[in-house]
Coordinates of C-alpha atoms and ligand atoms in Angstrom, one line a residue:
X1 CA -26.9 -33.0 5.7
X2 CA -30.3 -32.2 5.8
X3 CA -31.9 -28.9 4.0
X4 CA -35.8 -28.9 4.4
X5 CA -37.3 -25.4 5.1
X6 CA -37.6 -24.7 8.6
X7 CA -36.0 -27.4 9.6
X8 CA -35.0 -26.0 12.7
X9 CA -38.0 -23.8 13.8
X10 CA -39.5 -25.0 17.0
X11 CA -36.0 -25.4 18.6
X12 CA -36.2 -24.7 22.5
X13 CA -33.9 -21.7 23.9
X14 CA -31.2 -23.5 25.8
X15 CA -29.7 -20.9 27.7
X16 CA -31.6 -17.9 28.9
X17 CA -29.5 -15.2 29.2
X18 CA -29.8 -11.0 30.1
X19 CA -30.5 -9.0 26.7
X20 CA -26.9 -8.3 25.5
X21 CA -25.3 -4.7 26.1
X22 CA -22.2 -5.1 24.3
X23 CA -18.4 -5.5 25.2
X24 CA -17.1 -1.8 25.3
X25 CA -14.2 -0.8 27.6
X26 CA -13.0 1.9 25.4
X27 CA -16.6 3.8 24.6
X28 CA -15.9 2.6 21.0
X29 CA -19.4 3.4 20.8
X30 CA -18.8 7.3 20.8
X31 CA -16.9 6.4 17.6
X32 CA -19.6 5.5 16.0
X33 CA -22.2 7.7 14.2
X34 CA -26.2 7.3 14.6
X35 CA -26.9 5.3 11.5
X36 CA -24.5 2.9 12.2
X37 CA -25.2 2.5 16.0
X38 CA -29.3 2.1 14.5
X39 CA -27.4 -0.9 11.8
X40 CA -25.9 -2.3 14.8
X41 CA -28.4 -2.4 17.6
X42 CA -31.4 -3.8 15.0
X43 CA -28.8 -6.7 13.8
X44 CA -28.2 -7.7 17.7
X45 CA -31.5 -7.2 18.6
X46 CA -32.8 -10.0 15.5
X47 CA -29.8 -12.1 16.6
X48 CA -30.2 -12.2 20.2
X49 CA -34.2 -12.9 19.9
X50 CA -34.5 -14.9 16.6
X51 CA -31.5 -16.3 16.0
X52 CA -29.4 -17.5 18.8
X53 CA -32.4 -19.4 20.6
X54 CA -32.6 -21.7 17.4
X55 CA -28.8 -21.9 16.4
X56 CA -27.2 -24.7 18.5
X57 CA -30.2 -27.0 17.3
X58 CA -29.6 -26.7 14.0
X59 CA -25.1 -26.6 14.6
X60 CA -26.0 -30.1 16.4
X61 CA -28.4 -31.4 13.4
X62 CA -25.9 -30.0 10.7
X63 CA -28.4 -28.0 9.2
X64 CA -28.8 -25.1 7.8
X65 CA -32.0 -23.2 8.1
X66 CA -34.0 -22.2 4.8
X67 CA -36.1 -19.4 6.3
X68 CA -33.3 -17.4 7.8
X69 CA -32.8 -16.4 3.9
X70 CA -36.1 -13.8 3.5
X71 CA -35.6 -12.6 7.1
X72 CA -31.8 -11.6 6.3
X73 CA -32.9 -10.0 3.0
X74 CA -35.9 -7.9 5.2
X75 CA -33.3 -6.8 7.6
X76 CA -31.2 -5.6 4.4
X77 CA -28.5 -7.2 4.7
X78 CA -27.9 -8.5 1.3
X79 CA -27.0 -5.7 -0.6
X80 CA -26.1 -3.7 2.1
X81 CA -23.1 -1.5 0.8
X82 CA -25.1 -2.3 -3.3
X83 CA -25.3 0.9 -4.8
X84 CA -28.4 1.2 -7.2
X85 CA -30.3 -2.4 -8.7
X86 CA -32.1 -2.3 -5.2
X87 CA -29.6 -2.4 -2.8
X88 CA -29.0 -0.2 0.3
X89 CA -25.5 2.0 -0.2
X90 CA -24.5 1.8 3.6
X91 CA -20.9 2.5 4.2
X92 CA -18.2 -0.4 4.9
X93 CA -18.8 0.4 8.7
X94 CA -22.2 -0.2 8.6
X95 CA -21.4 -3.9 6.9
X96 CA -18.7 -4.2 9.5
X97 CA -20.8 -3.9 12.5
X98 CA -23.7 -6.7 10.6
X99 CA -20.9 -8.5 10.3
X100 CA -20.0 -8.2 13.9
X101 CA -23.5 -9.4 15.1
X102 CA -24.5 -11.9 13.0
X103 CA -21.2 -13.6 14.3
X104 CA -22.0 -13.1 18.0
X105 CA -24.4 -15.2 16.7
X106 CA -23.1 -17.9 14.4
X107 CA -20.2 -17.8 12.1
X108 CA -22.1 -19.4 9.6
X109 CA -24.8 -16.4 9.4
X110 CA -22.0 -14.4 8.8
X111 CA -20.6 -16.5 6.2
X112 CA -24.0 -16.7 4.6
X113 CA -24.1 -12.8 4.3
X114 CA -20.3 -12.3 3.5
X115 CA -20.7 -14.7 0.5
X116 CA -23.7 -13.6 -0.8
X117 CA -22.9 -9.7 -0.5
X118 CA -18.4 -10.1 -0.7
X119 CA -18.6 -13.1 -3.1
X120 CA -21.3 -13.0 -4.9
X121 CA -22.8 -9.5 -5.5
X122 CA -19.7 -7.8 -5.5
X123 CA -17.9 -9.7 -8.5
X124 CA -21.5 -9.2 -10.5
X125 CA -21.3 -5.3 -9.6
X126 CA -17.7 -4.6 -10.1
X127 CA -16.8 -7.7 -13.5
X128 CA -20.2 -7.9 -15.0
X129 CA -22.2 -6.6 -18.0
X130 CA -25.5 -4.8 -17.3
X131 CA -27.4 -7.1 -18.3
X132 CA -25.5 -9.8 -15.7
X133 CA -26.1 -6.8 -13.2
X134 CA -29.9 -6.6 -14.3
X135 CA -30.5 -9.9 -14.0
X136 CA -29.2 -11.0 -10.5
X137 CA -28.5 -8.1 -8.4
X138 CA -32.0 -7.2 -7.4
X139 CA -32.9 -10.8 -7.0
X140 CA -29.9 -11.4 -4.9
X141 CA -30.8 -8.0 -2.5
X142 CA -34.5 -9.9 -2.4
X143 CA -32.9 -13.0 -1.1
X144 CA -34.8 -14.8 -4.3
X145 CA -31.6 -15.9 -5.6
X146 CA -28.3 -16.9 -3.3
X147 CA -24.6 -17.5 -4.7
X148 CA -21.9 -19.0 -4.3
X149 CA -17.9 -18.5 -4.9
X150 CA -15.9 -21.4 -6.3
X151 CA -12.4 -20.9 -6.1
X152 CA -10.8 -23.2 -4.0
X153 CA -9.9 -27.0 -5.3
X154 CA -9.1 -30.3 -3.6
X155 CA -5.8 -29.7 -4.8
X156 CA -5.5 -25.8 -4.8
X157 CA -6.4 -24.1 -1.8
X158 CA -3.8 -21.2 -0.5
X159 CA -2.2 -21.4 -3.9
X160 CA -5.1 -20.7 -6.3
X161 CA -3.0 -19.6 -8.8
X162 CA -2.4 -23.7 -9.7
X163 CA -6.6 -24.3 -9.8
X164 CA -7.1 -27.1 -12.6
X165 CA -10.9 -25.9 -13.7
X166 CA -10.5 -25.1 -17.7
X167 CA -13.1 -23.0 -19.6
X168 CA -12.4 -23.8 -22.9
X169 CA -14.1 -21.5 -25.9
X170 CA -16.2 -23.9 -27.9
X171 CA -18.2 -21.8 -30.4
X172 CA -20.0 -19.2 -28.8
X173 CA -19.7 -20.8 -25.3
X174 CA -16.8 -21.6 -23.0
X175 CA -17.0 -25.7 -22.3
X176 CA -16.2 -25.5 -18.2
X177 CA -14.5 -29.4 -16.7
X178 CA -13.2 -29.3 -13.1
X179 CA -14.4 -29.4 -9.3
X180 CA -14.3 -27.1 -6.6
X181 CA -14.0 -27.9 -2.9
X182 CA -15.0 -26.6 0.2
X183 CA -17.5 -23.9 -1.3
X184 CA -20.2 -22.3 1.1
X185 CA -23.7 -21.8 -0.5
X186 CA -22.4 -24.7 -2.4
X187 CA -26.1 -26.6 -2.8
X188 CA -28.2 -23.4 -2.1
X189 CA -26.9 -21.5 -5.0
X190 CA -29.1 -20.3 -8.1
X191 CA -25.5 -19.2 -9.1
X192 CA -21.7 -20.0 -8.7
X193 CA -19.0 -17.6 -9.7
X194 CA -17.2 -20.1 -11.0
X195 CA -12.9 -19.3 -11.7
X196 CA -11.1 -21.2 -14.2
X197 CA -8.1 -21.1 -16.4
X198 CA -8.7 -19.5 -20.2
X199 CA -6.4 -18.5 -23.1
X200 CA -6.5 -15.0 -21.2
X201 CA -5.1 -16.6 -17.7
X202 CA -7.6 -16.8 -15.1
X203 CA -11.4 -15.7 -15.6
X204 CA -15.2 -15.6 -13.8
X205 CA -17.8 -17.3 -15.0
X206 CA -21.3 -17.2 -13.6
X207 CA -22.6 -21.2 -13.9
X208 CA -26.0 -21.3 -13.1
X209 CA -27.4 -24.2 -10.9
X210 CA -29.6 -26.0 -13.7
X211 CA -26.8 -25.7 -16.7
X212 CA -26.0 -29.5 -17.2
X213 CA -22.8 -31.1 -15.9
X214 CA -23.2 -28.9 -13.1
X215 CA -23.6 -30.7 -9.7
X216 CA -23.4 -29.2 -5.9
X217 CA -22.7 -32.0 -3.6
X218 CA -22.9 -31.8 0.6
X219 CA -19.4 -32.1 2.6
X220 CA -20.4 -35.0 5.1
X221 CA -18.7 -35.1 8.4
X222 CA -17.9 -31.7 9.5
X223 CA -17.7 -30.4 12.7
X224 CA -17.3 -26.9 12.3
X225 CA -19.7 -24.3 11.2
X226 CA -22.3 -27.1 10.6
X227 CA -25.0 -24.6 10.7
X228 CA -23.9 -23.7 7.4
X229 CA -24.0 -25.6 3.8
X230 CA -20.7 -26.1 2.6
X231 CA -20.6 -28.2 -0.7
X232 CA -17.9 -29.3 -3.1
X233 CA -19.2 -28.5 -6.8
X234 CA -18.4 -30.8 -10.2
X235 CA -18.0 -29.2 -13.3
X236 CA -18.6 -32.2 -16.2
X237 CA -18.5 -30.3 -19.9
X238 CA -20.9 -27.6 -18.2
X239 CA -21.7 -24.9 -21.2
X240 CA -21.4 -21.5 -20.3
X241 CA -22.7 -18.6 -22.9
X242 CA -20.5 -15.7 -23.4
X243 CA -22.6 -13.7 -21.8
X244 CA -22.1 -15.4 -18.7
X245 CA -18.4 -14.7 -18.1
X246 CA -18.0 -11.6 -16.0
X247 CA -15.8 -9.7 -18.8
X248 CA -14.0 -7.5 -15.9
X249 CA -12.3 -10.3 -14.7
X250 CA -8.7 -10.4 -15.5
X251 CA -6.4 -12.6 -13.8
X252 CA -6.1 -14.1 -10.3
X253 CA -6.4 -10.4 -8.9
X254 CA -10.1 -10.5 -9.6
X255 CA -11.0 -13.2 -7.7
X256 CA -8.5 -11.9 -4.5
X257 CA -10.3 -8.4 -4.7
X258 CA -13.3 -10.3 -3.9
X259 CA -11.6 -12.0 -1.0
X260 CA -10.2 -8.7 0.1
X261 CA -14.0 -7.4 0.7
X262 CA -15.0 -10.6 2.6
X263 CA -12.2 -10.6 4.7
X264 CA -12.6 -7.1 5.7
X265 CA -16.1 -8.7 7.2
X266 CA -14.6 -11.7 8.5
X267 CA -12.0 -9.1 10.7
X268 CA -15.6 -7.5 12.4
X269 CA -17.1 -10.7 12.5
X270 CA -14.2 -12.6 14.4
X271 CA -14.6 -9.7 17.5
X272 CA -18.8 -10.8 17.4
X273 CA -17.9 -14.3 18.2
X274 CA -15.5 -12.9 20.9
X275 CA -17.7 -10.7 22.6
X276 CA -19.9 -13.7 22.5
X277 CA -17.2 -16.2 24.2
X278 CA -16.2 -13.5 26.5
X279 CA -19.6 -12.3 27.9
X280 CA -20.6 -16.2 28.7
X281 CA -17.2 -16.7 30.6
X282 CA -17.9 -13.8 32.5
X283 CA -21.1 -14.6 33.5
X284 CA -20.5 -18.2 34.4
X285 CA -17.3 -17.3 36.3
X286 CA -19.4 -14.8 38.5
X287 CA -22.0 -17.4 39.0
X288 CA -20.0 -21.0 39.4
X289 CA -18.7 -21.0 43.1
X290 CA -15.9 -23.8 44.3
X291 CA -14.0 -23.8 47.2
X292 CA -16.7 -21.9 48.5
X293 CA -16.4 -18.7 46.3
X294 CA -17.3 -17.5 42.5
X295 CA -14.7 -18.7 40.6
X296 CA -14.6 -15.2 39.2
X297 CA -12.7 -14.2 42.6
X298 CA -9.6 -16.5 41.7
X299 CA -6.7 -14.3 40.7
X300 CA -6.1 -16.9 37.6
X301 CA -9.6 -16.4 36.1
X302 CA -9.2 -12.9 36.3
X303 CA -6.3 -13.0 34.6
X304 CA -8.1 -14.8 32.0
X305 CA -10.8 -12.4 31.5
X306 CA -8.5 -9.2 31.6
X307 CA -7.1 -10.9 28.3
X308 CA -9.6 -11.5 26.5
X309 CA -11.6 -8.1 27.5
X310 CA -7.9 -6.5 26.7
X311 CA -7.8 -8.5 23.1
X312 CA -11.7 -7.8 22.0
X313 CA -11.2 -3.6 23.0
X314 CA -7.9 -4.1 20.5
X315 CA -10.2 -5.6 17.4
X316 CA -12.5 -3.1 18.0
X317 CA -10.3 -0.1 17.4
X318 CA -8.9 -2.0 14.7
X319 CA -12.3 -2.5 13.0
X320 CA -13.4 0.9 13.1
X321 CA -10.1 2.7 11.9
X322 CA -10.3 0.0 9.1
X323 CA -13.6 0.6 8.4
X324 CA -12.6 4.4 8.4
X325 CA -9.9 3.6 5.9
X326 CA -12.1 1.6 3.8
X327 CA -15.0 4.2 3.7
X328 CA -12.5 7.0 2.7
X329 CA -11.0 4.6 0.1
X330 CA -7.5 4.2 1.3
X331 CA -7.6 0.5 2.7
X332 CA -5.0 -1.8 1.5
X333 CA -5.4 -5.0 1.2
X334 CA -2.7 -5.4 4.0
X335 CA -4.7 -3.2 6.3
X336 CA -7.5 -6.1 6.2
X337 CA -5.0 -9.2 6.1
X338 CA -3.3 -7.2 9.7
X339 CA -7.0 -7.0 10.7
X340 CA -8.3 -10.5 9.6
X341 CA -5.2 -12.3 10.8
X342 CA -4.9 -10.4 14.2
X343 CA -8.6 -10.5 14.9
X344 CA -10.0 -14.3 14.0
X345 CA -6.5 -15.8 15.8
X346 CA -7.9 -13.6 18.8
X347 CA -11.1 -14.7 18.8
X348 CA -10.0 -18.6 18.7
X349 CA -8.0 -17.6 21.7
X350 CA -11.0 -16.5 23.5
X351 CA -13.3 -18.9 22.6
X352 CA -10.1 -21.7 23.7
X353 CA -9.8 -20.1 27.3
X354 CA -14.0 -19.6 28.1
X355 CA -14.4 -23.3 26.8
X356 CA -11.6 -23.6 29.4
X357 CA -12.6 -21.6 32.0
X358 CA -17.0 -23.3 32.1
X359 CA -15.1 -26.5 33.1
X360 CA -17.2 -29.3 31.8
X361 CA -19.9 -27.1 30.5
X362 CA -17.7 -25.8 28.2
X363 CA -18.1 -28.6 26.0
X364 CA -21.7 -28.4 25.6
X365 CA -23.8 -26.7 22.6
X366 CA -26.2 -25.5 25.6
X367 CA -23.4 -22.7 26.4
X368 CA -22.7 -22.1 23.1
X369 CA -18.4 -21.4 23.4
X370 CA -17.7 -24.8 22.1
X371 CA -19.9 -24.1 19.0
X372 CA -18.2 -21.0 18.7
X373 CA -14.9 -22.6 18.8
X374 CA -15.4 -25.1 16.2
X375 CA -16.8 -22.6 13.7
X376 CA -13.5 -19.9 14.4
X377 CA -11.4 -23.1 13.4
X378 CA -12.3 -22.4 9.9
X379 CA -13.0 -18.8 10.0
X380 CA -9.0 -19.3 10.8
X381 CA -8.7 -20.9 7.5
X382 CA -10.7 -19.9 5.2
X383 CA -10.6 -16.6 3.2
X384 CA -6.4 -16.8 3.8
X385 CA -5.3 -19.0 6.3
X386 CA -3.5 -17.1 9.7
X387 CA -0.1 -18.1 7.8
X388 CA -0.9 -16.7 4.3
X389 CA -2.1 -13.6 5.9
X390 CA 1.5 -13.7 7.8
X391 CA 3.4 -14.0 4.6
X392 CA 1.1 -11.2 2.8
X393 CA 2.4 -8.7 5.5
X394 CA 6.0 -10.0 6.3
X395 CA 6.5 -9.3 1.8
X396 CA 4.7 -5.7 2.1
X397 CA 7.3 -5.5 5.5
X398 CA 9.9 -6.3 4.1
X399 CA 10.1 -6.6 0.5
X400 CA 10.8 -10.6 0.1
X401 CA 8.4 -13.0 -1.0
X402 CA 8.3 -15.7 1.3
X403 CA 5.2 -17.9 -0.2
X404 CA 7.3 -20.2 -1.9
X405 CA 10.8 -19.3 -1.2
X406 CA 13.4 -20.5 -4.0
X407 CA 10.3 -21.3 -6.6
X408 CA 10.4 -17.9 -8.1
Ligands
FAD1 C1 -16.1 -24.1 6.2 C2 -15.3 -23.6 5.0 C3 -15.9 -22.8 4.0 C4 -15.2 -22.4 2.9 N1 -15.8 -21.6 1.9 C5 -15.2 -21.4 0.7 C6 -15.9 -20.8 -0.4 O1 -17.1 -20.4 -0.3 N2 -15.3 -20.6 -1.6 C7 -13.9 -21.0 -1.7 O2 -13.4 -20.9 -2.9 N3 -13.2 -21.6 -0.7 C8 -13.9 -21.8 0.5 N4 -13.2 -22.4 1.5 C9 -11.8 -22.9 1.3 C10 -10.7 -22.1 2.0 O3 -10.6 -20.8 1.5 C11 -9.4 -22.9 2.0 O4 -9.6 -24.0 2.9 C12 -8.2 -22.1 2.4 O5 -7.9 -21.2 1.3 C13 -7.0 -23.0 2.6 O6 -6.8 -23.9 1.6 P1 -6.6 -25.5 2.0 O7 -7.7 -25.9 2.9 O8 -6.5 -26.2 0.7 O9 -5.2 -25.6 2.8 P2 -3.8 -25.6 2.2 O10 -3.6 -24.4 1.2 O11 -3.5 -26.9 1.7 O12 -2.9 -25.3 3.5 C14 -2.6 -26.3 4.4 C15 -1.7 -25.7 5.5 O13 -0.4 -25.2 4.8 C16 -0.2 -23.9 5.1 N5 0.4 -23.2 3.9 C17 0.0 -23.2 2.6 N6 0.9 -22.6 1.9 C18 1.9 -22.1 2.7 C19 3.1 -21.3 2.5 N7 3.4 -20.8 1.3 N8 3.8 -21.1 3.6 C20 3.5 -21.5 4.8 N9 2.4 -22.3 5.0 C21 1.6 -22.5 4.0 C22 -1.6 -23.3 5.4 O14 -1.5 -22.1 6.1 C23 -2.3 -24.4 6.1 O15 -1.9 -24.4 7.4 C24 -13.8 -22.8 2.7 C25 -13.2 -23.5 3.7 C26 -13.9 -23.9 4.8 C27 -13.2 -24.8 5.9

């Protein structure tokens, strides 16, 4: 995979397309207030003319483009809900609807945004010292320093509590040994919140890219959200100072309340991509004629596009009472696994049936559903796959934990 800056400037539009207006069947709009219709509307408008004439060039190089970091950082989008060291206290609603239309454009400039501000910035904010605060916080909101959040293993994926990264106290520093797997951000990180096993269970460490031992290697060979960098990371005897453990970390809970805030943007994100799906099938289906007709006229195709219209207006209201929820403080963490699970399983429906319904097209980057489909397969998986998510509600339902039934 290939990382020069710019790499993908220059790219030709592939598919010209009428401005987007949105998907709103319900006037989910009118729920909205001013600010965050102004959030909303400037995000799409960047997308739609920037971004998603370039995208599908860089998806079908596997590349991920360098310059689309100071642009994000302009638009304010890291450090969006930061309050204070620079960043720009919007509510959970506003970040929801960024969410929303960086994925109508690519699921990995959502996951570049939910890392940075879920992953990254929040851990530093809510785990770290001042100084830790001081140091990378405004940096981050600039875009002058990106992150990364290394949790997951080769061999510990859904069950982090079994990761095999040690951080070992070794004078005044922790000695760190292990790998990570699957990390996004992995090679463009100036930092890694690295979690590992301590005397004191389960802690955050912030490894910084030059400390030695520390390596960020590319994932060759993957076919979904290959606009992204995704990087497995080696931890050889890497020594971390003191004051680089985030001291608020206390257990696994740390690292899944960190989850918990990027999922709640992966739930807003999910109904992006869907609009996105849904709006191309519609428009091809009014336009493609067989048997002498738009296709759209076929009772069948209708069918499809009442469920997928019918599924994106339910996200929506589930979005924006979440986002209520979150904003007043009340949101559990099982209000965004409902809303994550629901909402990306959904949108890989959609983006299934309008890669169905554009026939042969379908499969090509020029009309963009097949890209979306290929990057929803992980935003199924990652951040709590569809089943954890299942067993995380059916316990809070009905009191039994089901994640490993007869181990405990
Ligand atoms: C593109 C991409 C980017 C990612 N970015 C990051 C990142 O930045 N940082 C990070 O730490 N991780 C990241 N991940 C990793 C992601 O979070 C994991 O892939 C996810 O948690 C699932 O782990 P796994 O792949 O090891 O699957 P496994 O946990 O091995 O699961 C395999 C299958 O078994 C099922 N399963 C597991 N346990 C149970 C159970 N108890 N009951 C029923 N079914 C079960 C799962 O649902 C799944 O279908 C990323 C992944 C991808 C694909």
């Amino acid at each position: 995979m290939k990382h020069e800056a710019g790499a993908c400037l220059g790219a030709t539009e592939v598919q010209s397309m009428k401005p987007f207006q949105g998907v709103d069947a319900y006037h989910v709009d009118g729920l909205l207030q001013d600010d965050e219709r102004i959030v909303r509307d400037a995000v799409r408008k960047w997308v739609e003319n920037e971004y998603i004439p370039k995208v599908p060039e860089c998806f079908d190089r596997g590349e991920f483009d360098r310059d689309l970091i100071p642009r994000v950082a302009e638009l304010g989008l890291f450090g969006i809900k930061l309050q204070g060291y620079g960043g720009h206290g919007m509510s959970h609603v506003n970040y929801g609807l960024a969410c929303q239309e960086l994925e109508r454009g690519d699921s990995s400039l959502r996951s570049l945004v939910s890392v940075q501000n879920s992953l990254v910035m929040y851990p530093i904010s809510t785990f770290g010292t001042e100084a830790q605060k001081e140091r990378w916080l405004p940096a981050m909101v600039r875009g002058e320093k990106i992150g990364c959040f290394g949790l997951t293993e080769p061999d510990a994926g859904s069950d982090p509590e079994h990761l095999r990264t040690r951080a070992v106290r070794k004078g005044g520093d922790y000695v760190l040994n292990g790998s990570k797997m699957w990390i996004t951000n992995g090679e463009l990180a100036d930092v890694a919140v690295i979690w590992a096993h301590t005397e004191q269970g389960i802690r955050g460490f912030l490894v910084e890219k030059d400390m030695p031992g520390f390596l960020a290697l590319p994932i060759p060979w993957k076919y979904s959200l290959r606009a992204s960098v995704t990087s497995s990371l080696v931890l050889d005897e890497v020594r971390v100072p003191e004051e680089n453990l985030l001291p608020g970390t206390l257990g696994l809970k740390s690292a899944l309340m960190c989850l918990n805030e990027a999922r709640f943007g992966i739930a807003w994100g999910a109904v992006g991509a869907a609009m996105a799906c849904y709006e191309i099938a519609l428009e091809y289906a009014g336009s493609r004629v067989q048997f002498e007709v738009p296709i759209a006229s076929f009772q069948l195709v209708q069918n499809k596009l009442v469920n997928m219209l019918t599924e994106i207006t339910k996200a929506q209201l589930l979005c924006i009472q979440l986002g209520r929820l979150k904003d007043a403080g009340v949101a559990k963490h099982t209000h965004v696994s409902l809303a994550k699970r629901n909402n990306v399983w959904e949108a890989l429906k959609i983006a299934r049936t309008a890669r169905e319904m554009l026939g042969a097209n379908g499969i090509t980057l020029d009309y963009h559903v097949i890209r979306h489909m290929l990057n929803l397969e992980s935003v199924y998986t990652y951040e709590g796959t569809h089943d954890i998510h299942t067993l995380i509600l059916g316990k809070d339902i009905t009191g039994h934990d089901a994640f490993a039934p007869g181990t405990r």
